Coordinates of C-alpha atoms in Angstrom, one line a residue:
M1 CA -35.0 16.1 -14.3
L2 CA -35.2 12.5 -15.3
N3 CA -34.3 10.1 -12.0
I4 CA -32.2 6.9 -13.2
A5 CA -30.8 3.6 -10.9
L6 CA -28.3 1.4 -11.7
G7 CA -29.1 -1.5 -10.4
Q8 CA -25.8 -3.1 -9.0
F9 CA -26.2 -6.3 -7.2
E10 CA -24.9 -9.8 -7.2
V11 CA -26.1 -11.5 -9.6
K12 CA -26.0 -16.1 -8.7
S13 CA -24.9 -18.0 -11.8
G14 CA -28.0 -20.2 -12.9
R15 CA -30.5 -18.5 -10.1
P16 CA -32.9 -16.6 -11.7
D17 CA -35.2 -16.9 -8.7
L18 CA -32.4 -15.0 -6.2
N19 CA -31.6 -13.2 -9.2
T20 CA -35.2 -12.1 -9.6
Q21 CA -36.1 -11.8 -5.8
K22 CA -33.0 -8.9 -5.1
M23 CA -34.3 -6.9 -8.2
L24 CA -37.6 -6.5 -7.4
S25 CA -36.7 -5.6 -3.8
M26 CA -34.5 -2.7 -6.0
I27 CA -37.2 -2.1 -7.9
H28 CA -39.4 -1.1 -4.8
E29 CA -36.5 0.6 -3.3
A30 CA -36.3 2.9 -6.6
K31 CA -40.2 3.3 -6.8
E32 CA -39.7 4.5 -3.0
K33 CA -37.7 7.0 -4.0
N34 CA -39.6 8.3 -7.0
I35 CA -37.1 6.5 -9.7
D36 CA -38.2 7.0 -13.3
L37 CA -35.6 4.4 -15.0
I38 CA -33.8 1.2 -12.7
I39 CA -31.6 -0.4 -15.0
F40 CA -30.3 -4.0 -14.4
P41 CA -26.7 -5.5 -15.6
E42 CA -26.7 -8.1 -18.8
M43 CA -28.2 -11.5 -18.3
S44 CA -28.9 -10.3 -14.5
I45 CA -31.8 -13.2 -14.1
P46 CA -29.9 -16.0 -15.1
G47 CA -26.5 -15.0 -14.6
Y48 CA -23.7 -15.3 -17.5
L49 CA -21.1 -17.8 -17.3
L50 CA -23.7 -20.8 -17.3
G51 CA -21.9 -23.5 -19.8
D52 CA -24.1 -25.7 -21.3
T53 CA -26.8 -25.2 -18.8
W54 CA -28.2 -23.1 -21.6
E55 CA -29.2 -26.4 -23.5
Q56 CA -31.9 -27.1 -21.0
S57 CA -35.4 -25.7 -22.4
S58 CA -36.6 -26.2 -18.7
F59 CA -34.1 -23.9 -17.6
L60 CA -34.8 -21.5 -20.3
K61 CA -38.4 -21.1 -19.9
D62 CA -37.8 -20.7 -16.0
C63 CA -35.9 -17.6 -17.1
E64 CA -39.0 -16.3 -19.4
Y65 CA -41.2 -16.9 -16.3
H66 CA -38.8 -14.7 -14.1
G67 CA -38.1 -12.3 -16.9
Q68 CA -42.2 -11.5 -16.5
Q69 CA -42.4 -11.0 -13.1
I70 CA -40.0 -8.3 -13.6
I71 CA -41.8 -7.0 -16.2
Q72 CA -45.0 -7.1 -14.3
A73 CA -43.3 -4.7 -12.0
S74 CA -43.0 -1.6 -14.4
D75 CA -46.5 -0.4 -13.8
T76 CA -44.6 3.0 -12.6
I77 CA -41.5 2.8 -13.4
Y78 CA -39.2 2.0 -16.7
I79 CA -37.1 -0.8 -16.1
M80 CA -34.5 -1.7 -18.2
F81 CA -32.6 -5.4 -18.0
G82 CA -30.8 -8.0 -19.6
N83 CA -32.2 -11.8 -20.1
I84 CA -32.0 -14.8 -22.9
A85 CA -34.5 -14.3 -24.8
V86 CA -35.8 -17.3 -26.9
D87 CA -37.7 -17.6 -30.2
W88 CA -39.0 -21.2 -29.8
A89 CA -39.9 -21.6 -33.8
K90 CA -36.0 -20.9 -35.3
F91 CA -32.9 -22.5 -34.4
N92 CA -29.3 -22.2 -34.2
N93 CA -26.6 -23.9 -36.4
D94 CA -26.4 -26.8 -33.8
G95 CA -30.1 -27.7 -34.3
R96 CA -30.7 -26.3 -30.9
V97 CA -33.3 -23.6 -30.1
R98 CA -32.7 -20.2 -30.6
K99 CA -31.4 -18.3 -28.0
Y100 CA -30.6 -14.5 -27.8
N101 CA -28.6 -12.0 -25.1
A102 CA -31.4 -9.6 -25.1
F103 CA -31.8 -6.4 -23.8
F104 CA -35.7 -5.7 -22.5
T105 CA -37.3 -2.3 -21.5
A106 CA -40.8 -2.4 -19.4
Y107 CA -43.3 -0.3 -18.9
Q108 CA -46.7 -0.7 -17.5
G109 CA -46.7 -4.2 -17.4
K110 CA -45.6 -4.3 -21.0
L111 CA -42.6 -4.7 -22.9
L112 CA -41.5 -1.5 -25.6
P113 CA -41.6 -2.9 -28.8
H114 CA -37.9 -2.9 -30.7
P115 CA -38.3 -0.3 -33.7
K116 CA -36.1 -1.8 -36.1
L117 CA -36.3 -5.8 -35.0
P118 CA -39.1 -8.6 -34.8
Y119 CA -38.5 -8.7 -31.2
D120 CA -39.8 -6.6 -28.1
F121 CA -36.0 -6.4 -27.1
G122 CA -32.8 -5.6 -28.7
I123 CA -30.2 -7.7 -29.3
K124 CA -26.4 -8.5 -28.5
A125 CA -24.3 -7.2 -31.9
L126 CA -20.7 -8.0 -30.7
M127 CA -20.1 -11.3 -29.9
P128 CA -16.5 -12.1 -27.6
N129 CA -15.2 -15.8 -28.3
Y130 CA -11.6 -15.2 -26.2
R131 CA -10.7 -15.9 -23.1
E132 CA -13.5 -17.1 -20.9
F133 CA -16.2 -16.3 -23.3
D134 CA -17.9 -18.5 -25.6
D135 CA -20.8 -16.5 -27.0
T136 CA -20.8 -17.7 -30.5
R137 CA -21.4 -21.2 -28.6
H138 CA -24.7 -20.7 -27.0
F139 CA -26.2 -16.9 -28.7
F140 CA -27.3 -15.9 -32.3
S141 CA -26.1 -12.1 -32.8
L142 CA -27.7 -9.3 -34.2
Q143 CA -25.3 -9.8 -37.3
K144 CA -26.4 -13.3 -37.9
L145 CA -29.9 -11.9 -37.7
A146 CA -29.2 -9.2 -40.6
T147 CA -28.1 -11.7 -42.6
E148 CA -31.3 -13.9 -41.8
L149 CA -32.9 -10.8 -43.3
K150 CA -30.7 -9.8 -45.8
C151 CA -30.4 -6.1 -44.5
P152 CA -27.2 -4.2 -43.1
T153 CA -26.7 -4.8 -39.7
E154 CA -26.8 -1.0 -39.3
D155 CA -30.3 -1.4 -40.1
L156 CA -31.3 -3.3 -37.2
L157 CA -29.5 -0.2 -35.0
A158 CA -32.1 2.3 -33.7
P159 CA -32.8 3.5 -30.3
I160 CA -35.4 3.0 -27.4
E161 CA -38.4 5.6 -26.8
L162 CA -38.7 6.3 -23.2
N163 CA -41.7 9.1 -23.2
L164 CA -40.3 10.5 -19.3
N165 CA -42.0 13.5 -17.9
G166 CA -43.7 14.9 -21.2
K167 CA -40.8 14.3 -23.0
T168 CA -39.1 11.2 -25.4
Q169 CA -35.5 10.6 -24.3
K170 CA -33.4 8.6 -27.2
V171 CA -32.0 5.7 -25.2
G172 CA -29.0 3.9 -27.5
T173 CA -28.9 0.8 -25.2
L174 CA -25.6 -1.7 -26.1
I175 CA -24.6 -4.9 -24.3
C176 CA -20.9 -5.4 -22.8
E177 CA -19.2 -5.9 -26.0
D178 CA -21.3 -3.6 -27.9
G179 CA -19.5 -0.7 -26.6
W180 CA -15.8 -2.4 -26.5
S181 CA -15.9 -2.4 -30.8
D182 CA -12.3 -1.3 -31.6
D183 CA -11.3 -5.0 -32.9
Y184 CA -14.5 -5.5 -34.8
Q185 CA -16.2 -4.2 -38.2
L186 CA -18.9 -3.3 -36.5
A187 CA -19.3 -0.4 -33.9
P188 CA -22.4 0.0 -32.7
L189 CA -22.3 3.1 -30.7
E190 CA -21.2 4.9 -33.5
I191 CA -23.4 3.7 -35.8
L192 CA -26.7 4.8 -33.3
H193 CA -24.9 8.2 -32.8
K194 CA -24.5 8.7 -36.0
K195 CA -28.2 7.6 -37.6
Y196 CA -30.0 9.2 -34.3
D197 CA -30.4 12.0 -31.8
I198 CA -29.2 10.3 -28.8
D199 CA -30.2 11.8 -25.3
F200 CA -28.3 8.6 -23.3
F201 CA -26.2 5.4 -24.2
V202 CA -26.7 2.8 -21.7
N203 CA -24.4 0.1 -21.6
I204 CA -25.7 -3.2 -19.4
S205 CA -22.5 -5.6 -18.8
S206 CA -21.4 -9.1 -17.0
S207 CA -18.1 -8.2 -17.1
P208 CA -15.8 -9.9 -15.0
Y209 CA -12.3 -8.3 -13.1
T210 CA -9.2 -8.5 -14.2
L211 CA -6.4 -6.6 -12.9
G212 CA -6.1 -3.1 -15.1
K213 CA -9.5 -3.0 -16.7
N214 CA -11.7 -0.6 -14.9
N215 CA -8.8 2.1 -15.8
K216 CA -8.5 0.7 -19.6
R217 CA -12.9 0.8 -19.2
N218 CA -12.8 4.4 -17.6
R219 CA -10.7 5.3 -20.3
V220 CA -12.5 4.1 -23.1
F221 CA -16.1 4.9 -21.9
A222 CA -14.9 8.4 -20.9
K223 CA -13.7 9.1 -24.3
Q224 CA -16.6 7.4 -26.0
A225 CA -19.0 10.1 -24.1
K226 CA -17.0 13.3 -24.6
E227 CA -16.5 13.0 -28.4
N228 CA -20.0 12.5 -29.3
K229 CA -21.3 14.2 -26.6
I230 CA -23.9 12.6 -24.7
P231 CA -23.7 10.6 -21.4
L232 CA -22.7 7.2 -21.0
L233 CA -24.6 4.6 -18.6
Y234 CA -22.3 1.6 -17.1
V235 CA -24.3 -1.3 -15.3
N236 CA -22.1 -4.4 -14.4
N237 CA -23.1 -7.2 -11.6
T238 CA -21.1 -8.2 -8.7
G239 CA -20.7 -11.7 -7.5
I240 CA -18.4 -14.6 -8.6
Q241 CA -18.9 -16.7 -11.8
N242 CA -17.1 -19.8 -13.0
N243 CA -17.3 -22.2 -16.3
G244 CA -15.9 -25.1 -14.4
K245 CA -12.1 -24.4 -14.4
T246 CA -11.6 -21.0 -13.8
I247 CA -13.8 -18.9 -11.4
Y248 CA -14.1 -15.2 -12.2
T249 CA -14.8 -12.0 -9.4
F250 CA -17.3 -9.4 -10.4
D251 CA -16.5 -6.1 -9.3
G252 CA -19.5 -4.3 -10.1
S253 CA -17.6 -0.6 -10.4
S254 CA -20.8 0.6 -12.2
T255 CA -20.1 4.4 -13.8
V256 CA -22.1 7.5 -14.8
Y257 CA -19.9 9.0 -18.0
A258 CA -21.3 13.0 -18.3
A259 CA -21.2 14.4 -21.7
D260 CA -17.7 15.9 -21.0
G261 CA -16.4 12.5 -20.1
N262 CA -16.5 13.2 -16.6
I263 CA -17.4 10.4 -13.9
I264 CA -20.6 11.6 -11.9
A265 CA -21.8 8.9 -10.3
Y266 CA -20.0 5.3 -9.3
G267 CA -20.8 2.1 -7.9
K268 CA -18.6 0.7 -5.2
P269 CA -16.2 -2.6 -6.5
Y270 CA -18.1 -5.7 -4.6
E271 CA -20.8 -4.0 -3.3
E272 CA -24.5 -3.9 -4.2
K273 CA -26.3 -0.3 -4.3
L274 CA -28.8 1.4 -6.0
I275 CA -26.4 3.8 -7.5
C276 CA -29.1 7.0 -7.9
I277 CA -28.2 9.5 -10.4
N278 CA -30.3 12.8 -11.6
L279 CA -29.4 13.3 -15.5
A280 CA -30.7 16.7 -18.0
K281 CA -29.5 17.1 -20.8
N282 CA -28.6 20.7 -20.1
S283 CA -27.4 20.4 -16.6
Q284 CA -23.4 20.3 -15.7
P285 CA -22.8 17.3 -12.6
L286 CA -20.7 17.9 -10.4
P287 CA -17.4 15.0 -11.3
I288 CA -16.1 12.9 -9.1
S289 CA -12.9 11.7 -8.5
I290 CA -12.2 8.2 -9.4
Q291 CA -8.4 7.0 -8.5
D292 CA -6.8 4.4 -10.5
E293 CA -7.0 1.1 -9.0
Q294 CA -3.6 0.2 -8.3
E295 CA -2.1 -3.5 -8.7
T296 CA -1.8 -5.0 -5.2
A297 CA -4.7 -3.5 -3.7
G298 CA -6.9 -4.8 -6.2
I299 CA -5.4 -8.1 -6.0
F300 CA -5.9 -8.1 -2.1
E301 CA -10.0 -6.9 -3.0
A302 CA -10.2 -9.3 -5.3
L303 CA -9.1 -12.2 -3.9
T304 CA -10.4 -11.5 -0.7
Y305 CA -13.8 -11.6 -2.0
G306 CA -13.6 -14.0 -4.5
I307 CA -12.0 -16.7 -1.7
R308 CA -15.0 -15.2 0.2
K309 CA -17.9 -15.8 -2.0
F310 CA -16.4 -19.2 -3.3
L311 CA -16.5 -20.6 0.3
Q312 CA -20.3 -19.5 0.9
N313 CA -21.2 -21.0 -2.4
I314 CA -19.9 -24.6 -1.6
H315 CA -20.8 -24.5 1.7
M316 CA -17.1 -24.3 3.1
E317 CA -16.0 -22.3 6.6
K318 CA -13.1 -24.2 7.7
V319 CA -10.0 -24.5 6.3
V320 CA -6.2 -26.7 6.3
L321 CA -3.6 -24.9 4.7
G322 CA -0.1 -26.9 4.6
I323 CA 2.5 -24.5 5.7
S324 CA 6.4 -25.0 4.9
G325 CA 7.7 -21.9 6.2
G326 CA 7.6 -20.1 2.5
I327 CA 6.1 -17.6 1.3
D328 CA 3.0 -18.8 -0.9
S329 CA 1.8 -20.8 2.0
A330 CA 2.1 -17.7 4.5
V331 CA 0.0 -15.5 1.8
A332 CA -2.0 -18.1 1.9
A333 CA -2.9 -18.2 5.1
A334 CA -3.1 -14.6 6.1
L335 CA -5.7 -14.5 3.4
Y336 CA -7.6 -17.5 4.8
V337 CA -7.8 -16.0 8.3
N338 CA -8.7 -12.9 7.4
I339 CA -11.8 -13.5 5.5
L340 CA -12.7 -16.7 8.4
G341 CA -11.0 -16.2 11.3
P342 CA -8.1 -17.5 13.3
K343 CA -10.2 -20.2 15.0
N344 CA -12.0 -21.6 11.8
V345 CA -7.8 -22.1 10.2
L346 CA -5.7 -25.0 10.6
L347 CA -2.5 -24.8 9.3
I348 CA -0.1 -27.5 9.7
N349 CA 3.5 -28.0 9.3
M350 CA 4.4 -30.9 7.6
P351 CA 8.6 -31.7 7.9
S352 CA 10.9 -34.3 7.0
I353 CA 14.1 -34.7 7.4
Y354 CA 15.1 -31.9 4.6
N355 CA 13.3 -29.6 6.2
S356 CA 15.5 -26.2 8.0
N357 CA 14.7 -25.6 11.6
T358 CA 14.6 -21.9 10.0
T359 CA 11.3 -22.6 8.2
K360 CA 10.4 -25.2 10.6
D361 CA 10.3 -22.4 13.3
L362 CA 8.8 -19.9 10.7
S363 CA 6.0 -22.0 10.2
S364 CA 5.3 -21.7 14.0
K365 CA 5.9 -18.3 14.4
L366 CA 3.4 -17.4 11.6
A367 CA 1.0 -19.2 13.0
K368 CA 1.2 -17.8 16.5
N369 CA 1.2 -13.9 15.1
L370 CA -2.0 -15.2 13.0
G371 CA -3.7 -16.6 16.3
C372 CA -5.0 -20.1 14.2
N373 CA -4.6 -23.7 15.1
Y374 CA -1.4 -25.0 14.4
A375 CA -0.1 -28.6 14.5
I376 CA 2.9 -30.1 13.1
L377 CA 2.8 -33.7 11.6
P378 CA 6.5 -35.4 10.7
I379 CA 6.4 -37.5 7.7
Q380 CA 9.8 -38.9 7.2
E381 CA 8.1 -42.6 9.2
V382 CA 5.5 -42.8 6.5
V383 CA 8.0 -41.9 3.6
D384 CA 10.6 -44.5 4.7
Y385 CA 8.2 -46.9 5.3
S386 CA 6.4 -46.1 1.9
I387 CA 10.3 -46.3 -0.1
K388 CA 10.9 -49.5 2.2
Q389 CA 7.6 -50.9 1.2
F390 CA 7.6 -50.0 -2.5
E391 CA 11.6 -51.8 -3.1
T392 CA 11.4 -54.9 -1.0
T393 CA 7.6 -55.9 -2.3
P394 CA 8.5 -58.6 -5.4
V395 CA 6.8 -57.3 -8.6
I396 CA 5.6 -60.8 -10.1
N397 CA 5.3 -61.2 -14.3
L398 CA 2.7 -64.1 -14.1
A399 CA 4.1 -65.0 -17.8
D400 CA 6.6 -66.8 -16.7
S401 CA 7.0 -66.2 -12.9
S402 CA 10.2 -64.2 -13.0
A403 CA 10.4 -61.7 -9.7
S404 CA 11.8 -58.5 -9.7
N405 CA 12.3 -55.4 -7.3
L406 CA 11.6 -51.4 -7.9
H407 CA 14.1 -49.2 -7.0
V408 CA 13.0 -45.3 -5.8
S409 CA 15.0 -43.0 -7.0
S410 CA 15.7 -39.2 -5.5
F411 CA 13.1 -37.8 -7.9
V412 CA 10.4 -40.5 -6.9
A413 CA 11.4 -40.2 -3.7
E414 CA 10.6 -36.5 -3.4
N415 CA 7.0 -36.6 -4.8
I416 CA 6.2 -39.3 -2.4
Q417 CA 6.7 -37.0 0.0
A418 CA 4.3 -34.1 -1.5
R419 CA 1.7 -36.5 -2.1
D420 CA 2.1 -37.9 1.8
R421 CA 1.5 -34.1 2.6
S422 CA -1.5 -33.7 0.9
A423 CA -3.0 -37.1 -0.2
R424 CA -2.5 -38.4 3.5
I425 CA -2.2 -35.6 5.9
L426 CA -4.0 -32.4 4.4
A427 CA -7.0 -34.6 3.2
G428 CA -7.8 -36.4 6.3
M429 CA -7.1 -33.4 8.7
A430 CA -9.5 -31.6 6.1
A431 CA -12.2 -33.9 7.0
S432 CA -11.5 -34.2 10.4
F433 CA -11.6 -30.6 10.8
G434 CA -14.6 -30.4 8.5
G435 CA -13.2 -28.4 5.8
G436 CA -11.5 -28.6 3.1
F437 CA -7.5 -28.1 1.8
T438 CA -5.8 -24.8 -0.1
C439 CA -3.7 -25.8 -3.5
N440 CA -0.8 -22.6 -2.6
A441 CA 0.6 -22.7 -6.0
N442 CA 1.9 -19.8 -7.4
K443 CA 1.7 -18.7 -11.3
A444 CA 4.7 -19.2 -12.3
E445 CA 4.6 -23.0 -10.4
T446 CA 1.7 -23.9 -12.5
T447 CA 3.1 -22.3 -15.8
V448 CA 5.7 -25.2 -16.1
G449 CA 4.6 -27.9 -13.6
Y450 CA 7.0 -27.4 -11.1
S451 CA 4.5 -29.2 -8.1
T452 CA 3.2 -33.2 -7.7
L453 CA 0.1 -34.0 -9.9
Y454 CA -1.6 -35.2 -6.3
G455 CA 0.7 -34.0 -3.9
D456 CA 0.9 -30.5 -3.7
Q457 CA -1.0 -29.7 -6.6
S458 CA -4.3 -30.6 -4.8
G459 CA -6.8 -28.9 -3.2
F460 CA -10.5 -27.0 -3.1
L461 CA -9.8 -24.1 -4.6
A462 CA -6.0 -22.8 -6.0
A463 CA -6.3 -19.2 -5.0
L464 CA -3.0 -17.7 -6.4
A465 CA -2.0 -19.4 -9.0
D466 CA -2.7 -16.5 -11.3
L467 CA -0.1 -14.3 -9.2
W468 CA 3.2 -14.5 -10.5
K469 CA 6.2 -14.7 -7.5
N470 CA 7.0 -11.1 -7.0
Q471 CA 2.8 -10.6 -6.6
V472 CA 3.4 -12.9 -4.2
Y473 CA 5.7 -10.7 -2.1
A474 CA 3.9 -7.7 -3.0
L475 CA 0.5 -9.2 -1.4
A476 CA 2.7 -10.4 2.2
Y477 CA 4.0 -7.0 2.4
Y478 CA 0.4 -5.4 1.8
L479 CA -0.9 -7.6 4.1
N480 CA 1.4 -7.0 6.8
Q481 CA 1.3 -2.9 6.0
E482 CA -2.4 -2.7 5.3
V483 CA -4.4 -5.2 6.7
F484 CA -3.5 -6.7 9.0
H485 CA -1.1 -3.6 10.7
K486 CA 1.5 -5.4 12.0
E487 CA 4.5 -8.2 11.2
V488 CA 1.9 -11.1 10.7
I489 CA 3.8 -12.9 7.4
P490 CA 7.3 -12.7 9.1
Q491 CA 10.0 -10.4 7.2
A492 CA 12.5 -13.7 7.2
T493 CA 9.8 -15.6 5.4
I494 CA 9.9 -13.0 3.0
D495 CA 14.2 -12.9 2.7
I496 CA 14.3 -17.0 2.7
V497 CA 15.1 -18.4 -0.6
P498 CA 12.1 -19.9 -2.0
S499 CA 12.6 -23.3 -1.8
A500 CA 10.5 -26.5 -2.1
E501 CA 13.2 -28.3 0.4
L502 CA 12.2 -31.8 -1.0
S503 CA 16.5 -32.7 -1.2
H504 CA 19.5 -31.8 0.1
N505 CA 20.0 -29.7 -3.0
Q506 CA 17.6 -27.6 -1.5
A507 CA 18.9 -26.6 1.5
V508 CA 17.6 -23.0 2.6
D509 CA 20.5 -22.1 5.2
E510 CA 22.6 -22.8 2.0
G511 CA 20.7 -20.7 0.3
K512 CA 19.6 -23.9 -2.4
G513 CA 16.6 -23.2 -3.0
D514 CA 14.1 -23.5 -6.8
P515 CA 15.5 -23.8 -9.9
I516 CA 13.5 -21.2 -11.0
K517 CA 14.7 -18.0 -10.9
Y518 CA 11.7 -15.7 -10.3
P519 CA 13.5 -12.1 -11.2
Y520 CA 13.3 -13.0 -15.0
H521 CA 11.4 -16.5 -15.1
D522 CA 7.9 -15.0 -13.7
Y523 CA 8.6 -12.6 -16.8
L524 CA 9.6 -15.1 -19.5
F525 CA 6.8 -17.0 -18.6
R526 CA 4.2 -14.4 -18.3
S527 CA 5.2 -13.9 -22.0
F528 CA 4.2 -17.9 -23.2
V529 CA 0.8 -16.6 -21.4
E530 CA -0.3 -13.3 -21.0
R531 CA 0.4 -11.6 -24.0
W532 CA -2.3 -10.9 -26.2
K533 CA 0.4 -12.2 -29.2
K534 CA 1.8 -15.0 -27.1
A535 CA 5.3 -15.6 -27.4
T536 CA 7.2 -18.9 -28.4
P537 CA 10.7 -19.8 -28.2
E538 CA 11.2 -18.4 -31.7
D539 CA 10.7 -15.0 -30.4
I540 CA 12.1 -15.0 -27.2
L541 CA 15.4 -16.2 -29.3
Q542 CA 14.9 -12.9 -32.0
W543 CA 14.6 -10.9 -28.8
Y544 CA 17.8 -11.8 -27.2
K545 CA 20.1 -12.0 -30.5
E546 CA 18.8 -8.5 -31.0
N547 CA 19.3 -7.5 -27.2
R548 CA 16.0 -6.5 -26.4
L549 CA 14.9 -9.9 -24.6
E550 CA 14.8 -7.5 -20.9
A551 CA 12.4 -4.8 -22.6
E552 CA 10.2 -7.0 -24.1
I553 CA 9.5 -9.2 -21.0
G554 CA 9.7 -6.5 -18.8
C555 CA 12.2 -7.7 -16.5
Q556 CA 15.0 -5.7 -14.8
A557 CA 17.7 -5.2 -17.2
G558 CA 20.6 -7.0 -17.3
L559 CA 19.4 -10.6 -15.4
V560 CA 19.8 -12.7 -18.5
K561 CA 23.3 -12.0 -19.2
K562 CA 23.8 -13.0 -15.0
Y563 CA 21.5 -16.0 -15.2
F564 CA 23.1 -17.1 -18.4
P565 CA 26.8 -16.0 -18.9
T566 CA 26.9 -17.9 -22.6
P567 CA 24.0 -18.0 -25.5
Q568 CA 24.4 -22.2 -24.5
E569 CA 23.1 -21.5 -21.6
F570 CA 20.6 -19.5 -22.4
I571 CA 19.1 -21.9 -24.4
E572 CA 19.3 -24.8 -22.7
D573 CA 17.6 -22.8 -19.9
L574 CA 14.3 -21.5 -22.3
E575 CA 14.0 -24.9 -24.0
R576 CA 14.0 -27.0 -20.9
W577 CA 11.3 -24.7 -19.4
W578 CA 9.3 -24.7 -22.9
N579 CA 9.4 -27.9 -23.1
L580 CA 7.2 -28.6 -19.7
Y581 CA 4.9 -25.8 -20.4
S582 CA 4.5 -27.7 -23.6
G583 CA 4.6 -31.0 -22.3
I584 CA 3.8 -32.4 -18.8
A585 CA 2.7 -28.6 -17.3
V586 CA -0.2 -28.9 -19.9
A587 CA -1.5 -32.3 -18.0
K588 CA -1.2 -30.4 -14.4
R589 CA -3.1 -27.7 -15.0
I590 CA -5.7 -30.3 -16.8
Q591 CA -6.5 -31.7 -13.6
A592 CA -5.4 -28.8 -11.2
P593 CA -7.9 -27.5 -8.9
P594 CA -10.1 -23.9 -9.9
I595 CA -8.1 -21.5 -10.2
L596 CA -9.3 -17.7 -9.3
A597 CA -9.0 -15.4 -12.0
I598 CA -7.1 -12.1 -12.0
S599 CA -5.5 -11.3 -14.4
R600 CA -5.8 -10.8 -18.5
R601 CA -4.7 -14.4 -18.7
A602 CA -5.9 -17.1 -16.4
Y603 CA -5.2 -21.2 -16.7
G604 CA -8.3 -22.7 -17.0
F605 CA -11.4 -22.2 -19.5
D606 CA -9.4 -19.1 -19.9
H607 CA -6.2 -20.3 -21.7
R608 CA -7.4 -23.0 -23.8
E609 CA -4.9 -25.6 -24.6
S610 CA -4.0 -29.0 -25.8
Q611 CA -1.8 -31.3 -25.1
N612 CA 0.0 -31.6 -28.2
G613 CA 3.3 -31.6 -26.6
P614 CA 6.5 -29.1 -27.4
Y615 CA 6.9 -27.5 -31.3
Y616 CA 9.9 -25.7 -32.2
T617 CA 9.8 -23.7 -35.5
V618 CA 12.2 -24.2 -38.4
K619 CA 12.8 -20.3 -37.9
Y620 CA 13.6 -21.1 -33.9
K621 CA 16.1 -24.0 -35.0
K622 CA 18.1 -21.4 -37.2
L623 CA 18.3 -18.7 -34.8
K624 CA 19.0 -21.0 -32.1
Q625 CA 22.1 -23.0 -34.8
E626 CA 23.5 -19.3 -35.5
L627 CA 23.3 -18.4 -31.6
L628 CA 25.7 -21.3 -30.6
N629 CA 27.8 -21.3 -33.8

């Protein structure tokens, strides 16, 4: 019988000292439980998303020092762990010292040599260079090393041999992406299985949470275990890490797949725990049932964990939110109250002449339902003064001493309102309250820049900016029913037309609201961003022409004809939003607060973009002409 422990713990990016302390504590616990082998996640000592901290030689040496502490703790126990490995005598293509994303195995205070490599560690073979990953910028891959050694990469793959209870165990070691090889020319797991008699596979990972990814991983890894008839142990970390613009939660969900594909051990999401299991070649452990993740529950859990950890990391204990009576600010308020408690949250309603009694009453009702601090600060007097000051202050041309006055348009007046609320009231009140203020934008608004720079797009964190409007509504119901078990978000807030209430054209009591038609535009905008092969106006127009647009983007059938009776109206709408998405919205996203990632493609460093302006292909122009004729 082989006693194995998976060390699922919160890896703090850039803090090898704290990570090593936690690992040593878990190793001590494992020894007390007579564990033979303990396994920690990928990059468990330094963390994974570090940006160009990887270019600091002193940091690399510090990671080596802490790695030695883990190795020394292996006196009576095998330890597998991830760390940065440095070959100080060689250099990467950028001229910096060579670094590997490495898999270490230690026993009796020493590292076990790799049977096929010139190092005492395994090397990550497959380097992800998409979404938030930037591995090839920093790390030298096994494939590059094979080219340098003038041999096939397959020749450098071999199992690590452990001598446990008088028997040799051959372990196929994989690092994260090495187990997701469908789109690569190299499949490390298949090669190891084909060439060697593997007893079990170990995949150490640092895999960020993405909505639906765990369901897919369970299908993929269970299939690998079943087809190869070999157990597979997957170890992932918890915590949050970021690349400056986008914040990722790491949910752990470490899992052991038996040789028949059944799950026999599982680490609960976001929980630090030593997961212990007895693994024997001929035993049949009882399978455990893991339900597929439900979308809204998964979103709530990831947001709650991510917000809480982010607040802890920046040492913020109090939060101010501007609330309008609308759904986005209401959901954000409920999330923060659930995390921080009502006494640490201040909700502020900032009405102008355009805000209805309906939404003002809903703001008050929300604050009362949540039991938190509440303030009303009208803005109209200051806005009127600002407009008057702008229009009556002469602008002098010093070349000829001529003077003129500016005119504040209705559109500019809307932006003045938004900036007064954020730059003056929320910023000042947050500082006075001893906290920060939030950005409550959703993903549809973020996609087309339906926000005001230095206004409602400001804040220390955009917690909802990776959620489409339909997901925000679903989260509102979930908060009422499953979290607070009562109606804290008023039903009228859910039912009311979404509106910024910045002019008479957005009067909610008259059914006037945002120009975004969320039941359709949520899905149109998502096709621009989240499809693996991103849609462009050419694709949209082709699908529209073939009457399959709704099926392609996933919205309700009949919406396109309902909203846009003619091709001209459809094309005008498409171009309006594409011009914004590719134009000013890019500049706004670059200056937006950090976004908490949930989806398969979040804004920030995940969705990388340039300020090139909108472009329409030759085929799009031809399709447009055909439809208009």
